[in-house]
């Protein structure tokens, strides 16, 4: 459809996508554990699995929240050094973005704005464009807009604000949400 890259979860999906395209693949490995809020590639083992499956870029939760794995700075260093992969840092605040960049992340993304305890109030309608603007102004690295981008107009606004790229997820990958949006926009949904 014209995408410039694909973000995918799990070694099996990463391997299937890698086999089908030469586009950049941003791999994540969701590991859920009720004891820890961090589940997006929380440790080196999960990063190694998706790197082995063919992801050239490894996305991690780069917030300082508790995780079952090494601290963010060490995880970034190991992904870059041991695996030879670029790091895509999912963050929720400008301070987290600056820290991830200082630790060596190649990309900094607004992915977790609205999804951490500290930023839950930002999860209203639409993406956190203010965070995007703050990161673009503060960090000399590619800033990626992600989280609640569900219209082409919002994607265009992110690029106007200086985004290097925009990740669109649920709006194109979740049939239930796509259907719900269409129903809500018709007389049936009123």
mmCIF file of C-alpha atoms in Angstrom:
data_model
loop_
_atom_site.group_PDB
_atom_site.id
_atom_site.type_symbol
_atom_site.label_atom_id
_atom_site.label_comp_id
_atom_site.label_asym_id
_atom_site.label_seq_id
_atom_site.Cartn_x
_atom_site.Cartn_y
_atom_site.Cartn_z
ATOM 1 C CA UNK A 1 0.000 0.000 0.000
ATOM 2 C CA UNK A 2 2.995 2.354 -0.047
ATOM 3 C CA UNK A 3 4.245 2.127 3.530
ATOM 4 C CA UNK A 4 7.901 2.967 4.064
ATOM 5 C CA UNK A 5 8.384 0.350 6.782
ATOM 6 C CA UNK A 6 6.466 -2.089 8.956
ATOM 7 C CA UNK A 7 6.256 -2.425 12.747
ATOM 8 C CA UNK A 8 5.419 -5.977 13.770
ATOM 9 C CA UNK A 9 5.075 -7.967 16.971
ATOM 10 C CA UNK A 10 6.737 -11.316 17.570
ATOM 11 C CA UNK A 11 9.419 -13.363 15.880
ATOM 12 C CA UNK A 12 6.961 -15.320 13.735
ATOM 13 C CA UNK A 13 5.360 -12.204 12.236
ATOM 14 C CA UNK A 14 8.712 -10.451 11.831
ATOM 15 C CA UNK A 15 10.114 -13.459 9.953
ATOM 16 C CA UNK A 16 7.050 -13.689 7.671
ATOM 17 C CA UNK A 17 7.193 -9.974 6.882
ATOM 18 C CA UNK A 18 10.965 -10.069 6.335
ATOM 19 C CA UNK A 19 10.459 -12.923 3.848
ATOM 20 C CA UNK A 20 7.852 -10.905 1.936
ATOM 21 C CA UNK A 21 9.470 -7.456 1.727
ATOM 22 C CA UNK A 22 12.729 -5.550 1.746
ATOM 23 C CA UNK A 23 11.133 -2.641 3.651
ATOM 24 C CA UNK A 24 12.610 -1.795 7.044
ATOM 25 C CA UNK A 25 11.051 -3.950 9.765
ATOM 26 C CA UNK A 26 10.687 -2.505 13.263
ATOM 27 C CA UNK A 27 10.299 -5.501 15.520
ATOM 28 C CA UNK A 28 8.720 -5.632 18.934
ATOM 29 C CA UNK A 29 8.218 -8.572 21.239
ATOM 30 C CA UNK A 30 5.336 -8.120 23.655
ATOM 31 C CA UNK A 31 5.927 -9.990 26.905
ATOM 32 C CA UNK A 32 3.066 -9.593 29.375
ATOM 33 C CA UNK A 33 3.710 -10.011 33.081
ATOM 34 C CA UNK A 34 1.217 -8.800 35.708
ATOM 35 C CA UNK A 35 4.117 -7.782 37.953
ATOM 36 C CA UNK A 36 5.527 -5.217 35.491
ATOM 37 C CA UNK A 37 3.936 -2.465 33.365
ATOM 38 C CA UNK A 38 6.622 -2.691 30.643
ATOM 39 C CA UNK A 39 5.750 -5.290 27.996
ATOM 40 C CA UNK A 40 7.195 -3.924 24.727
ATOM 41 C CA UNK A 41 10.512 -5.756 24.297
ATOM 42 C CA UNK A 42 11.296 -5.545 28.024
ATOM 43 C CA UNK A 43 14.564 -7.492 27.992
ATOM 44 C CA UNK A 44 17.509 -8.556 25.880
ATOM 45 C CA UNK A 45 16.151 -12.060 25.228
ATOM 46 C CA UNK A 46 13.012 -10.702 23.583
ATOM 47 C CA UNK A 47 15.118 -8.274 21.530
ATOM 48 C CA UNK A 48 17.407 -11.105 20.404
ATOM 49 C CA UNK A 49 14.430 -13.210 19.254
ATOM 50 C CA UNK A 50 13.080 -10.518 16.946
ATOM 51 C CA UNK A 51 16.543 -9.564 15.713
ATOM 52 C CA UNK A 52 17.111 -13.226 14.839
ATOM 53 C CA UNK A 53 13.818 -13.233 12.946
ATOM 54 C CA UNK A 54 15.006 -10.393 10.726
ATOM 55 C CA UNK A 55 14.077 -7.086 12.374
ATOM 56 C CA UNK A 56 16.654 -4.441 11.517
ATOM 57 C CA UNK A 57 15.260 -2.048 14.097
ATOM 58 C CA UNK A 58 14.251 -3.111 17.607
ATOM 59 C CA UNK A 59 11.530 -1.117 19.376
ATOM 60 C CA UNK A 60 11.584 -1.062 23.162
ATOM 61 C CA UNK A 61 9.634 0.581 25.949
ATOM 62 C CA UNK A 62 12.218 3.186 26.969
ATOM 63 C CA UNK A 63 10.303 4.555 29.949
ATOM 64 C CA UNK A 64 11.886 4.266 33.407
ATOM 65 C CA UNK A 65 9.015 2.101 34.664
ATOM 66 C CA UNK A 66 9.756 -1.231 36.381
ATOM 67 C CA UNK A 67 10.559 -4.056 33.975
ATOM 68 C CA UNK A 68 11.578 -7.690 34.080
ATOM 69 C CA UNK A 69 14.911 -7.059 32.431
ATOM 70 C CA UNK A 70 17.901 -4.786 32.366
ATOM 71 C CA UNK A 71 17.597 -0.999 32.743
ATOM 72 C CA UNK A 72 16.887 0.987 29.574
ATOM 73 C CA UNK A 73 20.453 2.285 29.170
ATOM 74 C CA UNK A 74 21.917 -1.222 29.330
ATOM 75 C CA UNK A 75 19.232 -2.687 27.053
ATOM 76 C CA UNK A 76 19.876 -0.041 24.384
ATOM 77 C CA UNK A 77 23.633 -0.613 24.613
ATOM 78 C CA UNK A 78 23.230 -4.390 24.256
ATOM 79 C CA UNK A 79 20.854 -4.154 21.309
ATOM 80 C CA UNK A 80 23.248 -1.819 19.523
ATOM 81 C CA UNK A 81 26.452 -3.604 20.541
ATOM 82 C CA UNK A 82 25.594 -7.297 20.838
ATOM 83 C CA UNK A 83 22.899 -7.452 18.152
ATOM 84 C CA UNK A 84 24.115 -4.667 15.865
ATOM 85 C CA UNK A 85 20.593 -3.265 15.542
ATOM 86 C CA UNK A 86 19.165 0.230 15.693
ATOM 87 C CA UNK A 87 16.906 1.052 18.643
ATOM 88 C CA UNK A 88 13.446 2.583 18.343
ATOM 89 C CA UNK A 89 12.610 4.073 21.762
ATOM 90 C CA UNK A 90 8.924 4.189 22.689
ATOM 91 C CA UNK A 91 8.525 6.988 25.237
ATOM 92 C CA UNK A 92 5.782 9.100 26.860
ATOM 93 C CA UNK A 93 7.483 12.348 27.945
ATOM 94 C CA UNK A 94 10.130 14.757 26.673
ATOM 95 C CA UNK A 95 12.502 13.755 29.499
ATOM 96 C CA UNK A 96 12.193 10.086 28.533
ATOM 97 C CA UNK A 97 12.907 11.013 24.923
ATOM 98 C CA UNK A 98 16.034 12.966 25.854
ATOM 99 C CA UNK A 99 17.238 10.101 28.056
ATOM 100 C CA UNK A 100 16.652 7.473 25.346
ATOM 101 C CA UNK A 101 18.553 9.580 22.836
ATOM 102 C CA UNK A 102 21.406 10.095 25.317
ATOM 103 C CA UNK A 103 21.562 6.312 25.858
ATOM 104 C CA UNK A 104 21.977 5.719 22.119
ATOM 105 C CA UNK A 105 18.493 5.172 20.680
ATOM 106 C CA UNK A 106 18.429 5.854 16.944
ATOM 107 C CA UNK A 107 14.744 6.826 16.852
ATOM 108 C CA UNK A 108 12.513 8.348 19.536
ATOM 109 C CA UNK A 109 8.758 7.743 19.248
ATOM 110 C CA UNK A 110 5.696 9.188 20.984
ATOM 111 C CA UNK A 111 4.162 5.696 21.225
ATOM 112 C CA UNK A 112 3.493 5.566 24.964
ATOM 113 C CA UNK A 113 1.999 9.025 25.525
ATOM 114 C CA UNK A 114 -1.314 8.386 27.232
ATOM 115 C CA UNK A 115 -0.394 4.827 28.170
ATOM 116 C CA UNK A 116 1.714 5.410 31.280
ATOM 117 C CA UNK A 117 0.410 6.409 34.691
ATOM 118 C CA UNK A 118 2.105 9.799 34.397
ATOM 119 C CA UNK A 119 0.565 10.569 30.992
ATOM 120 C CA UNK A 120 -2.846 8.851 31.209
ATOM 121 C CA UNK A 121 -4.663 12.199 31.004
ATOM 122 C CA UNK A 122 -3.266 12.703 27.476
ATOM 123 C CA UNK A 123 -5.073 9.656 26.074
ATOM 124 C CA UNK A 124 -8.053 11.707 24.918
ATOM 125 C CA UNK A 125 -9.030 12.013 21.314
ATOM 126 C CA UNK A 126 -6.159 12.090 18.891
ATOM 127 C CA UNK A 127 -2.392 11.844 19.078
ATOM 128 C CA UNK A 128 -0.092 13.828 21.356
ATOM 129 C CA UNK A 129 1.035 16.422 18.838
ATOM 130 C CA UNK A 130 2.420 18.665 21.592
ATOM 131 C CA UNK A 131 4.826 15.912 22.678
ATOM 132 C CA UNK A 132 5.848 15.446 19.054
ATOM 133 C CA UNK A 133 6.617 19.162 18.696
ATOM 134 C CA UNK A 134 8.566 19.219 21.968
ATOM 135 C CA UNK A 135 10.693 16.223 20.938
ATOM 136 C CA UNK A 136 11.417 17.662 17.477
ATOM 137 C CA UNK A 137 12.574 20.910 19.120
ATOM 138 C CA UNK A 138 14.717 19.213 21.776
ATOM 139 C CA UNK A 139 16.319 16.118 20.234
ATOM 140 C CA UNK A 140 18.659 15.973 17.214
ATOM 141 C CA UNK A 141 17.428 12.545 16.147
ATOM 142 C CA UNK A 142 14.634 11.181 13.962
ATOM 143 C CA UNK A 143 11.386 11.639 15.900
ATOM 144 C CA UNK A 144 8.578 9.240 15.053
ATOM 145 C CA UNK A 145 4.934 10.075 15.695
ATOM 146 C CA UNK A 146 2.938 7.113 16.952
ATOM 147 C CA UNK A 147 -0.227 6.637 18.937
ATOM 148 C CA UNK A 148 -3.801 7.410 17.871
ATOM 149 C CA UNK A 149 -3.025 8.549 14.327
ATOM 150 C CA UNK A 150 -6.266 7.564 12.644
ATOM 151 C CA UNK A 151 -6.723 9.976 9.748
ATOM 152 C CA UNK A 152 -4.555 11.093 6.851
ATOM 153 C CA UNK A 153 -4.979 14.669 8.101
ATOM 154 C CA UNK A 154 -3.388 13.823 11.456
ATOM 155 C CA UNK A 155 -0.512 12.095 9.679
ATOM 156 C CA UNK A 156 0.004 15.187 7.514
ATOM 157 C CA UNK A 157 -0.008 17.384 10.636
ATOM 158 C CA UNK A 158 2.666 15.203 12.225
ATOM 159 C CA UNK A 159 4.883 15.683 9.183
ATOM 160 C CA UNK A 160 4.226 19.439 9.256
ATOM 161 C CA UNK A 161 5.453 19.403 12.864
ATOM 162 C CA UNK A 162 8.706 17.730 11.871
ATOM 163 C CA UNK A 163 8.067 14.003 12.321
ATOM 164 C CA UNK A 164 10.609 11.802 10.554
ATOM 165 C CA UNK A 165 7.931 9.121 10.143
ATOM 166 C CA UNK A 166 4.444 8.270 11.414
ATOM 167 C CA UNK A 167 3.372 4.831 12.611
ATOM 168 C CA UNK A 168 -0.289 4.063 11.942
ATOM 169 C CA UNK A 169 -1.481 0.979 13.791
ATOM 170 C CA UNK A 170 -5.035 0.303 14.926
ATOM 171 C CA UNK A 171 -6.561 2.555 12.267
ATOM 172 C CA UNK A 172 -5.415 0.147 9.545
ATOM 173 C CA UNK A 173 -4.850 -3.155 11.338
ATOM 174 C CA UNK A 174 -7.869 -3.648 13.609
ATOM 175 C CA UNK A 175 -11.053 -4.584 11.695
ATOM 176 C CA UNK A 176 -13.257 -4.149 14.793
ATOM 177 C CA UNK A 177 -12.111 -0.543 15.297
ATOM 178 C CA UNK A 178 -12.316 0.227 11.581
ATOM 179 C CA UNK A 179 -15.899 -1.065 11.496
ATOM 180 C CA UNK A 180 -16.810 0.856 14.667
ATOM 181 C CA UNK A 181 -15.552 4.133 13.134
ATOM 182 C CA UNK A 182 -17.612 3.590 9.991
ATOM 183 C CA UNK A 183 -20.736 2.747 11.990
ATOM 184 C CA UNK A 184 -20.304 5.794 14.244
ATOM 185 C CA UNK A 185 -20.019 8.043 11.200
ATOM 186 C CA UNK A 186 -23.341 6.873 9.740
ATOM 187 C CA UNK A 187 -26.991 7.345 10.758
ATOM 188 C CA UNK A 188 -26.920 3.748 12.072
ATOM 189 C CA UNK A 189 -24.402 4.722 14.732
ATOM 190 C CA UNK A 190 -26.264 7.863 15.846
#
